[in-house]
PDB file of C-alpha atoms in Angstrom:
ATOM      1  CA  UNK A   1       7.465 -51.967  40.914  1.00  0.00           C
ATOM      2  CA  UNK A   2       9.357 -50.114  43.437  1.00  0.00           C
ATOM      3  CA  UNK A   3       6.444 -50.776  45.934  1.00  0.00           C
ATOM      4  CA  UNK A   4       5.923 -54.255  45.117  1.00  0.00           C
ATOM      5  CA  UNK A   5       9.586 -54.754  45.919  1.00  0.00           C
ATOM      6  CA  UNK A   6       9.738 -53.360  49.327  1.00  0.00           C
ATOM      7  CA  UNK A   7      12.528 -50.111  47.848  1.00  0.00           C
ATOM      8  CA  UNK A   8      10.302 -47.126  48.673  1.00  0.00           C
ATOM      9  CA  UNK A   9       7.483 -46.575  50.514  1.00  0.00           C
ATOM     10  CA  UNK A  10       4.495 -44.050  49.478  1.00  0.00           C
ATOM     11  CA  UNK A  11       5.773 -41.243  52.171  1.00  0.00           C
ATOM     12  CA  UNK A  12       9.554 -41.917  51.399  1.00  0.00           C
ATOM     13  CA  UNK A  13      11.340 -38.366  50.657  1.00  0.00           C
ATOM     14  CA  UNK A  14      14.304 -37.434  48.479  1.00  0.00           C
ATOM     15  CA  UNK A  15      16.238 -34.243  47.732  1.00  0.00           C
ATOM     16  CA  UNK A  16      14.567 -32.758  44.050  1.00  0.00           C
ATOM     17  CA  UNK A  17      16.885 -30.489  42.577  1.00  0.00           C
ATOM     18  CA  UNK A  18      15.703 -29.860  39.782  1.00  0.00           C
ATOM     19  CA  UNK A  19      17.668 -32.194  37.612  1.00  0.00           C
ATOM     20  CA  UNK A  20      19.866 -35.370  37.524  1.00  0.00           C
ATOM     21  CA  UNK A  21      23.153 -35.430  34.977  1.00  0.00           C
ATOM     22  CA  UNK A  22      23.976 -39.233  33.975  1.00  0.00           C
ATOM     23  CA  UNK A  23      26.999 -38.993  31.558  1.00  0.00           C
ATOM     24  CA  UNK A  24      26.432 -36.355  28.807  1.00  0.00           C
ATOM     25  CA  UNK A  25      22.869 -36.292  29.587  1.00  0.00           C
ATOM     26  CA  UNK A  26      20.728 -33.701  32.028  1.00  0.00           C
ATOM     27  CA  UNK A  27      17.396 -34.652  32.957  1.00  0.00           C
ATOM     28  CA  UNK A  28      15.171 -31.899  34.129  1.00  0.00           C
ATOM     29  CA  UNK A  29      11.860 -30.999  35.421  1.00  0.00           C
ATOM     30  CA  UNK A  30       9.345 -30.330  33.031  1.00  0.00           C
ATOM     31  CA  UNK A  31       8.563 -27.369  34.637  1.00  0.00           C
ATOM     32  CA  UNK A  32      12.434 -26.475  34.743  1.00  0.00           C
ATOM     33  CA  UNK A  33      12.224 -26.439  38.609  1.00  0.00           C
ATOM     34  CA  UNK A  34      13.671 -27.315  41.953  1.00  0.00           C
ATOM     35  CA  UNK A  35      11.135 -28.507  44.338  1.00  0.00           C
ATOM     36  CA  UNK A  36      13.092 -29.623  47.356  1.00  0.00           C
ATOM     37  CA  UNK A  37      12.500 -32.385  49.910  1.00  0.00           C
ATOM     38  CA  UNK A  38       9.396 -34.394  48.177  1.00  0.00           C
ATOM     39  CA  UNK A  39       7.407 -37.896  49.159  1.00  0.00           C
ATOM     40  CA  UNK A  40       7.435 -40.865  46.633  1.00  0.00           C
ATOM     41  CA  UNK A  41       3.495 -39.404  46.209  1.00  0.00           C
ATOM     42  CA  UNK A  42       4.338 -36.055  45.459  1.00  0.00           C
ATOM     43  CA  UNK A  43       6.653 -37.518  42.816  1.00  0.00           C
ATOM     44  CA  UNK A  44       3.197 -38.601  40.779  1.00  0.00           C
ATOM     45  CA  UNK A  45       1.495 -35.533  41.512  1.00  0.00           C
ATOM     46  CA  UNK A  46       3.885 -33.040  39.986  1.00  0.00           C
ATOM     47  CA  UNK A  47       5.616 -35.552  37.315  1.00  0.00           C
ATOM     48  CA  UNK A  48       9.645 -35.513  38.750  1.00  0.00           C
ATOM     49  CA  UNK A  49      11.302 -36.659  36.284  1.00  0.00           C
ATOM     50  CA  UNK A  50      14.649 -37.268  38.647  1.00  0.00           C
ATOM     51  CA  UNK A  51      12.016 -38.714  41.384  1.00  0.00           C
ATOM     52  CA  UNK A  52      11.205 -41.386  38.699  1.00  0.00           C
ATOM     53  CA  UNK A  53      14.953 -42.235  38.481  1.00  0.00           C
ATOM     54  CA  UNK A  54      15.557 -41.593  42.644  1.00  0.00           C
ATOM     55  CA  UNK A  55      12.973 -44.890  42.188  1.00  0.00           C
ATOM     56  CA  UNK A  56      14.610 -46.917  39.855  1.00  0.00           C
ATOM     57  CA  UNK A  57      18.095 -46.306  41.358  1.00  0.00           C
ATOM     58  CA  UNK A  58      16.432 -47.801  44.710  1.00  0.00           C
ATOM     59  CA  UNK A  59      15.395 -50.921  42.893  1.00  0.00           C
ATOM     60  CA  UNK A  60      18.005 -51.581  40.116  1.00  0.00           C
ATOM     61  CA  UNK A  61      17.968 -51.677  36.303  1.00  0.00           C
ATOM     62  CA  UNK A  62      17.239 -55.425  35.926  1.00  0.00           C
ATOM     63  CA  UNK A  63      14.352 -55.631  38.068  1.00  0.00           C
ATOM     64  CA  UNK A  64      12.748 -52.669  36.532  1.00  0.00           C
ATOM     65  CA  UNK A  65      13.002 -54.010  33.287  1.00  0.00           C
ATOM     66  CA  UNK A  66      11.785 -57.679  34.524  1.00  0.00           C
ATOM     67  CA  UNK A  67       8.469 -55.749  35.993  1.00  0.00           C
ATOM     68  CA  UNK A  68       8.404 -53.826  32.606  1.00  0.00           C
ATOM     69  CA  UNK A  69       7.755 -56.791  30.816  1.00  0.00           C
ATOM     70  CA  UNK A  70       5.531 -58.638  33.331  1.00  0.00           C
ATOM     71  CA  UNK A  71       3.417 -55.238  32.995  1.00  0.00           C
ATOM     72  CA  UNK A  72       2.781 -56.857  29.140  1.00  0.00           C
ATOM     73  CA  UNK A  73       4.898 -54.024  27.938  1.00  0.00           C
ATOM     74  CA  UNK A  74       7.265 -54.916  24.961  1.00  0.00           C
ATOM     75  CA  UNK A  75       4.461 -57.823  23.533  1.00  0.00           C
ATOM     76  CA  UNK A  76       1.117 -58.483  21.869  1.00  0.00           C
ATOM     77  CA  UNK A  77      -1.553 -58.254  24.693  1.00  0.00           C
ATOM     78  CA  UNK A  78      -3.324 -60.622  22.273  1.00  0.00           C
ATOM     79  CA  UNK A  79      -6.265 -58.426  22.040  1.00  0.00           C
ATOM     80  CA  UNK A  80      -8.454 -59.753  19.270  1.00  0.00           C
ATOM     81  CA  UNK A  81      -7.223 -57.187  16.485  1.00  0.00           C
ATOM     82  CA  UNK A  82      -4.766 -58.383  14.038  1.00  0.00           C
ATOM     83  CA  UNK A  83      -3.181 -54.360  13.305  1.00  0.00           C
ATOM     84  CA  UNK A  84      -1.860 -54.971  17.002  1.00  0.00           C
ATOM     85  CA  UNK A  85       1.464 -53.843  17.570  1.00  0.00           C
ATOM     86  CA  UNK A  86       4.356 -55.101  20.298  1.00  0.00           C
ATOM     87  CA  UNK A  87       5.626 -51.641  21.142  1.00  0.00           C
ATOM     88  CA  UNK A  88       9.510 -51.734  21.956  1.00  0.00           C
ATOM     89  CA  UNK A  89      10.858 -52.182  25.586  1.00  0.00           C
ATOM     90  CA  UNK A  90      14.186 -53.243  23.566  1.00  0.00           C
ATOM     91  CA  UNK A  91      15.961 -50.409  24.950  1.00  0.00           C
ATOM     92  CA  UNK A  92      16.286 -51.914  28.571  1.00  0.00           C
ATOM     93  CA  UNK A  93      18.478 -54.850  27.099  1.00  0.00           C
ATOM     94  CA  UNK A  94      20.918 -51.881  26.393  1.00  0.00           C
ATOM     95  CA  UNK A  95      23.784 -51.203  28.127  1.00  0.00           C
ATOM     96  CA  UNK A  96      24.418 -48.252  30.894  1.00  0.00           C
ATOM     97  CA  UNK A  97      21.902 -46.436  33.038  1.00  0.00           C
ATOM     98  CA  UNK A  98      20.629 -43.740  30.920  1.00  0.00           C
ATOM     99  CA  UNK A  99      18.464 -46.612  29.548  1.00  0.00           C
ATOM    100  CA  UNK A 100      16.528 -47.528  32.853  1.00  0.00           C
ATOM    101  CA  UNK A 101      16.839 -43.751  33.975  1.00  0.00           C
ATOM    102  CA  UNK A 102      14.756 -41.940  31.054  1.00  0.00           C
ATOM    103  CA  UNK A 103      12.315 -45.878  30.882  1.00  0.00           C
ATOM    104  CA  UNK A 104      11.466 -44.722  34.372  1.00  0.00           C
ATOM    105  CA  UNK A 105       9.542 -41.425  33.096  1.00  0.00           C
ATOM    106  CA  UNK A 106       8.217 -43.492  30.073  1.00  0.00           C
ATOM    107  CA  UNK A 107      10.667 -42.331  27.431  1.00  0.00           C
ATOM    108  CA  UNK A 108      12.729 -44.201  25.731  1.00  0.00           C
ATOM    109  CA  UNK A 109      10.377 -46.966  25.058  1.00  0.00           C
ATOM    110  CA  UNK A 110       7.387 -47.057  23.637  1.00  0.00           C
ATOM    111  CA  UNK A 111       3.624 -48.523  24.586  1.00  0.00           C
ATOM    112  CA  UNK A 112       0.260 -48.824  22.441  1.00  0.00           C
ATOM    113  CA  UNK A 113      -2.268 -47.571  24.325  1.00  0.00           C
ATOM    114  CA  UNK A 114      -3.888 -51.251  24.845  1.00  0.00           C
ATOM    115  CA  UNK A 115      -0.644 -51.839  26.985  1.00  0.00           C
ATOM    116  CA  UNK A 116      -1.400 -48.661  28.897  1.00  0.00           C
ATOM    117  CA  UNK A 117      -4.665 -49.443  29.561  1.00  0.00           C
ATOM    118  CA  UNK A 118      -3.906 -53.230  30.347  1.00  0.00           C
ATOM    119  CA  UNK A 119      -1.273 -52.093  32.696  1.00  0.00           C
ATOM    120  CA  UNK A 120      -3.269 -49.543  34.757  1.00  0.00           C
ATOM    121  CA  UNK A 121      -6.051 -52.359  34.471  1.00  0.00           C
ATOM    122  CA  UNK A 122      -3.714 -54.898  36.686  1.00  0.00           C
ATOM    123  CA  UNK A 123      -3.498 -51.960  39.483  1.00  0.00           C
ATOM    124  CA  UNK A 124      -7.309 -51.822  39.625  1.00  0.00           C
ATOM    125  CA  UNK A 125      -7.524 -55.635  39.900  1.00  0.00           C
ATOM    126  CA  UNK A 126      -5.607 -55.732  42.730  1.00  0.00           C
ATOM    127  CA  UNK A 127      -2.168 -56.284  40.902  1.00  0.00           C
ATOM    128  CA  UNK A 128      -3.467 -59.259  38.628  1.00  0.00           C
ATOM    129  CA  UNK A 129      -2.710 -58.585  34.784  1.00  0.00           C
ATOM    130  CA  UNK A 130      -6.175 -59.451  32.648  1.00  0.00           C
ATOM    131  CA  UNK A 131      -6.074 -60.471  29.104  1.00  0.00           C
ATOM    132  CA  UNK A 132      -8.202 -57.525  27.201  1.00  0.00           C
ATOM    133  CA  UNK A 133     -10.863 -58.454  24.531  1.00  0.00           C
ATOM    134  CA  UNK A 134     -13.350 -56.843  22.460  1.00  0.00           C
ATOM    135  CA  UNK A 135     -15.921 -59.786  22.188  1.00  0.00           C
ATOM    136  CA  UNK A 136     -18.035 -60.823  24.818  1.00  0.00           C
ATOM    137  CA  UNK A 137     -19.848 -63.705  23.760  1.00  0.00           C
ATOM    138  CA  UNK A 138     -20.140 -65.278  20.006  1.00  0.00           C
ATOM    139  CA  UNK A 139     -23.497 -66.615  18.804  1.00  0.00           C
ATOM    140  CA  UNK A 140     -23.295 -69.822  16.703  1.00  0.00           C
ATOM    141  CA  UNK A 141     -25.192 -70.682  14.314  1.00  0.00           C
ATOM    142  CA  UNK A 142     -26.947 -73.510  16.141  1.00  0.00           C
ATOM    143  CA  UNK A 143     -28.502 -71.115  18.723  1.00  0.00           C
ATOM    144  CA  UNK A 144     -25.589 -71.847  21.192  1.00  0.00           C
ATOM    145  CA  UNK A 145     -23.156 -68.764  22.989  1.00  0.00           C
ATOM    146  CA  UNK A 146     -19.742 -68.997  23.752  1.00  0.00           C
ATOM    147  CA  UNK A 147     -19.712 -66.013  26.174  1.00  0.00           C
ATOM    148  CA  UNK A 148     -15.899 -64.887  26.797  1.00  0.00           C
ATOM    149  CA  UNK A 149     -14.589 -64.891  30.531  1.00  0.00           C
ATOM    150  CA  UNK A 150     -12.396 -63.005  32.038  1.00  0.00           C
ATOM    151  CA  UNK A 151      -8.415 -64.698  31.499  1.00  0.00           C
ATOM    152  CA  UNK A 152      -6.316 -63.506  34.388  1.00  0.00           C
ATOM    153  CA  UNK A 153      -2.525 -63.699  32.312  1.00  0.00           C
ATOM    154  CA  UNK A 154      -0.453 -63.561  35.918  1.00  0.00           C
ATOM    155  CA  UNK A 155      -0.329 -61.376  39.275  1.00  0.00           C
ATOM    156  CA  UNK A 156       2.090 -58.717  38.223  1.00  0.00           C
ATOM    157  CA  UNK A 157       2.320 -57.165  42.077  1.00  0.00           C
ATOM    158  CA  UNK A 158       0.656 -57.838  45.513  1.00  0.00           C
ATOM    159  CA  UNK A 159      -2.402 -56.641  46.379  1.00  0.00           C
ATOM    160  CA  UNK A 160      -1.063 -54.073  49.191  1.00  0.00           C
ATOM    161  CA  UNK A 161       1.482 -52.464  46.043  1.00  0.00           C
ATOM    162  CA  UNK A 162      -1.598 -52.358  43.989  1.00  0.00           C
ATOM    163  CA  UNK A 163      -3.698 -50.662  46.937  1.00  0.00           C
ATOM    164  CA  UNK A 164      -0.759 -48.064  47.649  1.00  0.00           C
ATOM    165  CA  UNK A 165      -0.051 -47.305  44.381  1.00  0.00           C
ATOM    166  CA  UNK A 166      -4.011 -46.441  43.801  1.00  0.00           C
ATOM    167  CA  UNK A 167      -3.668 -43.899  46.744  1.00  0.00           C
ATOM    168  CA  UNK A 168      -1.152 -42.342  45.324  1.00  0.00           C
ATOM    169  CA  UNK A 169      -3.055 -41.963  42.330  1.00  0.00           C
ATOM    170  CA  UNK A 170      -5.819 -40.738  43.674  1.00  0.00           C
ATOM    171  CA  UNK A 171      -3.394 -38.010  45.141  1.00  0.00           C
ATOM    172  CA  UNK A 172      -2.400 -36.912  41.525  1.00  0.00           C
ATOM    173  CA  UNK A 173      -6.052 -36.317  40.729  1.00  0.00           C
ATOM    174  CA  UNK A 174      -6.773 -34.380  43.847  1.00  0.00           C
ATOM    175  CA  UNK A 175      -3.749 -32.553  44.523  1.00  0.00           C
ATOM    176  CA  UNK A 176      -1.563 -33.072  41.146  1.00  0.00           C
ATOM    177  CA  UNK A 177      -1.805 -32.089  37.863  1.00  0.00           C
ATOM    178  CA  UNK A 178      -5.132 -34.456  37.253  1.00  0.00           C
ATOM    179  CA  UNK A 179      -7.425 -32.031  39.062  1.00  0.00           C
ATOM    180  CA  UNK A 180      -9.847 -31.702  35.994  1.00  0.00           C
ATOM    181  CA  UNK A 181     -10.320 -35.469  35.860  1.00  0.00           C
ATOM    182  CA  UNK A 182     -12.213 -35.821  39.868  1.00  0.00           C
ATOM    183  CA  UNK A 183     -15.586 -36.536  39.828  1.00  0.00           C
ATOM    184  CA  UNK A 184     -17.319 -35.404  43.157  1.00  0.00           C
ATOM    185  CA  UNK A 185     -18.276 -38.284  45.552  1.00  0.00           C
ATOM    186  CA  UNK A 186     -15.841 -40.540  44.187  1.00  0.00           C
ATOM    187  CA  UNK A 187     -12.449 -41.598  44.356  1.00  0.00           C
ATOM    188  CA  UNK A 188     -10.436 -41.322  41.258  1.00  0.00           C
ATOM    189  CA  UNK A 189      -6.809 -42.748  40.678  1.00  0.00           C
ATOM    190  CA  UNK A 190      -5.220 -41.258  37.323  1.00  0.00           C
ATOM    191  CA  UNK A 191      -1.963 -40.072  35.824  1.00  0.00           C
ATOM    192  CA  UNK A 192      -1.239 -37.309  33.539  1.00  0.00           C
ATOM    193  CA  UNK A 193       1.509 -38.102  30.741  1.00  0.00           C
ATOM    194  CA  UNK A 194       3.297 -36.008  28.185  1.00  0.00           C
ATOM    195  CA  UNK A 195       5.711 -37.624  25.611  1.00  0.00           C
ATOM    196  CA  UNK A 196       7.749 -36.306  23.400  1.00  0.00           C
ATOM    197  CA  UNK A 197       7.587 -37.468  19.976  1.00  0.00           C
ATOM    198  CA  UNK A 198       9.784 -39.769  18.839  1.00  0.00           C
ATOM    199  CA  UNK A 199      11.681 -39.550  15.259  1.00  0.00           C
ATOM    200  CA  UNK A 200      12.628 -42.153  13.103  1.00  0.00           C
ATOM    201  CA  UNK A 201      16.326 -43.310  13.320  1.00  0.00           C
ATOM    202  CA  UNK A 202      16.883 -41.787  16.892  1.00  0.00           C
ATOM    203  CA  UNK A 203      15.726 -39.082  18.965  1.00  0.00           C
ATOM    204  CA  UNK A 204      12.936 -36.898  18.790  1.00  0.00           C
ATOM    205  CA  UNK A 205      10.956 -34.345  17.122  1.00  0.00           C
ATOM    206  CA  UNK A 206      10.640 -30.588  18.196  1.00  0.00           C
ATOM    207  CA  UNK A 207       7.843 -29.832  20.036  1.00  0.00           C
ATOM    208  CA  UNK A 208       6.078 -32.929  19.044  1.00  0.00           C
ATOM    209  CA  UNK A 209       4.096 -34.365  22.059  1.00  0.00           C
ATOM    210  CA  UNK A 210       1.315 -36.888  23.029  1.00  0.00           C
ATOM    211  CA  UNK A 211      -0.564 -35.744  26.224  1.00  0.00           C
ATOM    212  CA  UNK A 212      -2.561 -38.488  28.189  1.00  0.00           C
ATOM    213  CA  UNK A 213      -4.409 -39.230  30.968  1.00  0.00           C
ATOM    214  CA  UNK A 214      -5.348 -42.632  32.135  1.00  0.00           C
ATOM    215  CA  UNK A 215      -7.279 -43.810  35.403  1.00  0.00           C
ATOM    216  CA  UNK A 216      -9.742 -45.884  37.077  1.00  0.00           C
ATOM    217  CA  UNK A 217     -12.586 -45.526  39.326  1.00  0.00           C
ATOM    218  CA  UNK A 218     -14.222 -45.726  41.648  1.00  0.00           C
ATOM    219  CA  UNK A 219     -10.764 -46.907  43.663  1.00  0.00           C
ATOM    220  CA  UNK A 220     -12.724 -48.883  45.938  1.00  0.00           C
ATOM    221  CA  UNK A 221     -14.532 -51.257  43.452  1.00  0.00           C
ATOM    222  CA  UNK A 222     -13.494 -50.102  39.930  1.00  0.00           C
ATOM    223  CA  UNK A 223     -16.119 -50.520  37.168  1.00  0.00           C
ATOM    224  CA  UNK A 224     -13.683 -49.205  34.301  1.00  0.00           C
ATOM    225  CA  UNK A 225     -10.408 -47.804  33.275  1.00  0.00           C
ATOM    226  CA  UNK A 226      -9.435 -45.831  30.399  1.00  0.00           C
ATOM    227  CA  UNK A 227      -7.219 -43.144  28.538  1.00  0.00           C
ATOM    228  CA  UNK A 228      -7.887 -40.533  26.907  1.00  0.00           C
ATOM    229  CA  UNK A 229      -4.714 -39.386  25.168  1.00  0.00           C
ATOM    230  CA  UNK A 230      -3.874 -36.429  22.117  1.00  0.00           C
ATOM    231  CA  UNK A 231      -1.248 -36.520  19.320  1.00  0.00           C
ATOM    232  CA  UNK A 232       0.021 -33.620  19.395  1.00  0.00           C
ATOM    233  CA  UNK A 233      -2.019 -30.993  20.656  1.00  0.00           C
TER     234      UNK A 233
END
């Protein structure tokens, strides 16, 4: 979003120190440690929490939450299953800056992994957001086939955000911490993620987590994207 916007660029560098304090709240690391003068890039390949929020500081609460939602996040994708849920983006209506700063790491709201997978989709179409299915073509009984095209639902970023953010991605997986997911004699982009689990009523549980991956590949003409994600391992 920041991209798309023009408020950082891939090789922009801020000051990591380890943590950010807005109000009561500390935000660390999740390694717990200070890792100096670091590139918008290197922010995806180690996970900075307070590079996440640098970002969103640079491009403001109410635009983040306005490309939030045009990411499909917060609503029914519409995927032809009626257990479906919205997920809940409700969070960035809120009030004060804790709100956008922990959305900005992906805590804080929530996303089925449909969304996730819809979302990274739009960055391997070159920024347009794709309505997902899971029927191809319906046979009538007359003999006839409805076969089920592709339904672009609107062009989320530009194709030069989408293309930078890819390279960065494909950093994570070569340099990052998405080393295991390369595949020699291709380009992969991909992002780890690790969420804590959240508790009914507020806040969340101890050492509850969901690890994920999710990428796409080849970069240069990708034939799929998907996550592969584990409830608490």
């Amino acid at each position: 979003a920041a991209i798309d916007a023009g408020k950082v660029s891939p090789a922009m560098t801020y000051e990591d120190v380890g943590s950010v304090t807005i109000g009561p709240y500390t935000i660390k690391n999740s390694d717990g440690e200070a890792h100096g003068t670091q590139t918008m890039t290197q922010v995806l390949e180690n996970s900075l929490n307070p590079g996440t929020i640098f970002v969103v500081r640079q491009l403001g609460a109410e635009p983040f939450a306005d490309y939030v939602r045009q990411f499909g996040f917060g609503e029914k994708t519409g995927v032809e299953l009626d257990t479906e849920a919205t997920g809940d983006a409700s969070s960035l209506d809120k009030r004060g800056e804790i709100w956008s700063a922990t959305a900005s790491f992906g805590q804080g709201i929530s996303a089925t992994p449909i969304q996730l997978v819809t979302a990274f989709g739009a960055l391997a179409n070159g920024g347009k957001l794709m309505k997902p299915t899971i029927i191809a073509e319906m046979r009538h009984p007359d003999g006839t086939v409805t076969r089920n095209e592709p339904k672009e639902v609107r062009q989320v970023v530009t194709k030069r955000a989408a293309s930078l953010v890819s390279a960065m991605l494909v950093r994570v997986v070569e340099n990052g911490h998405g080393k295991r997911a390369a595949v020699p004699g291709y380009y992969l982009a991909g992002k780890t993620g690790t969420a804590q689990v959240a508790k009914p009523g507020g806040g969340y549980e101890k050492d509850a987590f969901i690890g994920s991956f999710v990428g796409y590949a080849p970069v240069d003409d990708p034939g799929f994207v998907m996550l592969v994600k584990f409830d608490r391992p």
